Amino acid sequence: MTDRLNVLLIGSGGREHALAYGLKKSPRLGQLYVAPGNAGLLQLATKADVKESDHQAIISFCADKAIDFVVVGPEAPLVDGLVDSLMAAGIKAFGPTREAAQLEGSKGYTKDLCAEFDIPTAAYARFDTLDAALAYLGDHPAPIVIKADGLAAGKGVTVAMSEEEAEKAVRDCFDGAFGEAGAEVVIEAFLQGEEASLFALCDGKTALYLASAQDHKPVGEGDTGPNTGGMGAYSPAPVMSDAMVQSVMERIVEPTLKGMASRGAPFVGILFVGLMITDKGPELIEYNVRFGDPECQTLMMRLESDLLELLLAAAEGALAGKEAQWSDDVVMNVVLASKGYPGSYEKGTVIADLSEAEALDGVLIFHAGTAEQDGKLLATGGRVLNVCARGGSVTEAQALAYKAVDAVRWDNGFCRRDIGWRAVEREKQKG
């Protein structure tokens, strides 16, 4: 028996609750700590009372509790260089360095990398002044895509279907709607097709394909309304056939790893590849440098391999020859959000009961924005609960997920009722 490892998990969302669920299944796990956690996470892990932005406090905590391995969940601490700080202190960590995290931290950085290494993506231009961006719009009619360059919690992208919408999106960025993130803007061609995500585990040299998923960003049914951090997902995505996965790995992921290594910033961590499957084949929409949220929850319920061993192999540069085993089940995640999200919403509403939903066979509920106070479970975020269900098909997983959603007793919650609609239609046509 190899030594057990004490692990510190950084983050407080549904993604981190799912990672904790995965890590807890590893026979090699010793103590699991989380900073800062949420009500669900704290049922699986011990709270570390440190801020994810306070590198020195995290390093001290690791020394104090004999932490062997730190797993960083969210993007902000990665872009902020937390992994660099941990490595400098001799602490093993999972996730990219500050430089490698620019793949998510700057849309322009990624687009330039694509141009340099011939990675298929939409035509684009970068701007740091309003006038130049507006002039470009004059020559490039809608539909067109406007992106704040930096981190904007999934909300800095506008797919403008009219000139007015495009101009407003550009003005919003430069007027400070996304703070520092919007100081530079990327404008790119609109891609027609079906969106999908692919997740690859990387150790700087080797990329191991994990799984595919499909997310639903708009807040309203039929993919209408403003974009959110994600209202639901399912895995695997039927559009990602074996041949499509191979194409993405060869044309997008592997050239990215080579390109990053040649730039002196080898990529270690999760490469979350946002794709548009077009008539020409797969094209890169964007990279994220961590597990997706709400996709991670579906992946962790399908993963049959030891998560801790896989993350450790990536951090140690030892992925060559490794494989990940997956259940053939479809897992669907329906996000329950506070009414009003992604706009303003009431915080601290009471979630009366989850026990009936959690008692259903094949259902797990991950907490995204919750806290416990005086014995009550409170909704503290925009996205609050991730109701996940498994099934033999998307149709089965969807039916069970909504059965569980309807058993949740929380008056201030709402969800999209059509998560997985494209795949359900596909299954109907086949059936």
Short mmCIF file of C-alpha atoms in Angstrom, two decimals, residues 9-10 68 78 129 153 180 226 240 243 252 280 296 306 369 391 408:
data_model
loop_
_atom_site.label_atom_id
_atom_site.label_comp_id
_atom_site.label_asym_id
_atom_site.label_seq_id
_atom_site.Cartn_x
_atom_site.Cartn_y
_atom_site.Cartn_z
CA LEU A 9 -8.78 21.39 -2.71
CA ILE A 10 -9.19 25.06 -3.66
CA ASP A 68 1.10 16.50 -0.05
CA LEU A 78 -4.65 29.75 -11.60
CA THR A 129 -9.40 51.25 -28.20
CA ALA A 153 -16.97 34.58 -15.07
CA GLU A 180 -10.13 44.95 -16.20
CA PRO A 226 -28.53 36.20 -21.68
CA MET A 240 -18.35 13.93 -30.39
CA ALA A 243 -13.45 10.19 -35.23
CA ILE A 252 -6.25 21.30 -31.71
CA LYS A 280 -15.38 22.25 -42.05
CA CYS A 296 -17.23 18.46 -14.22
CA ASP A 306 -8.85 6.80 -9.55
CA GLY A 369 -23.71 28.23 -3.96
CA GLY A 391 -29.29 6.83 -17.34
CA VAL A 408 -36.24 19.62 -4.40
#
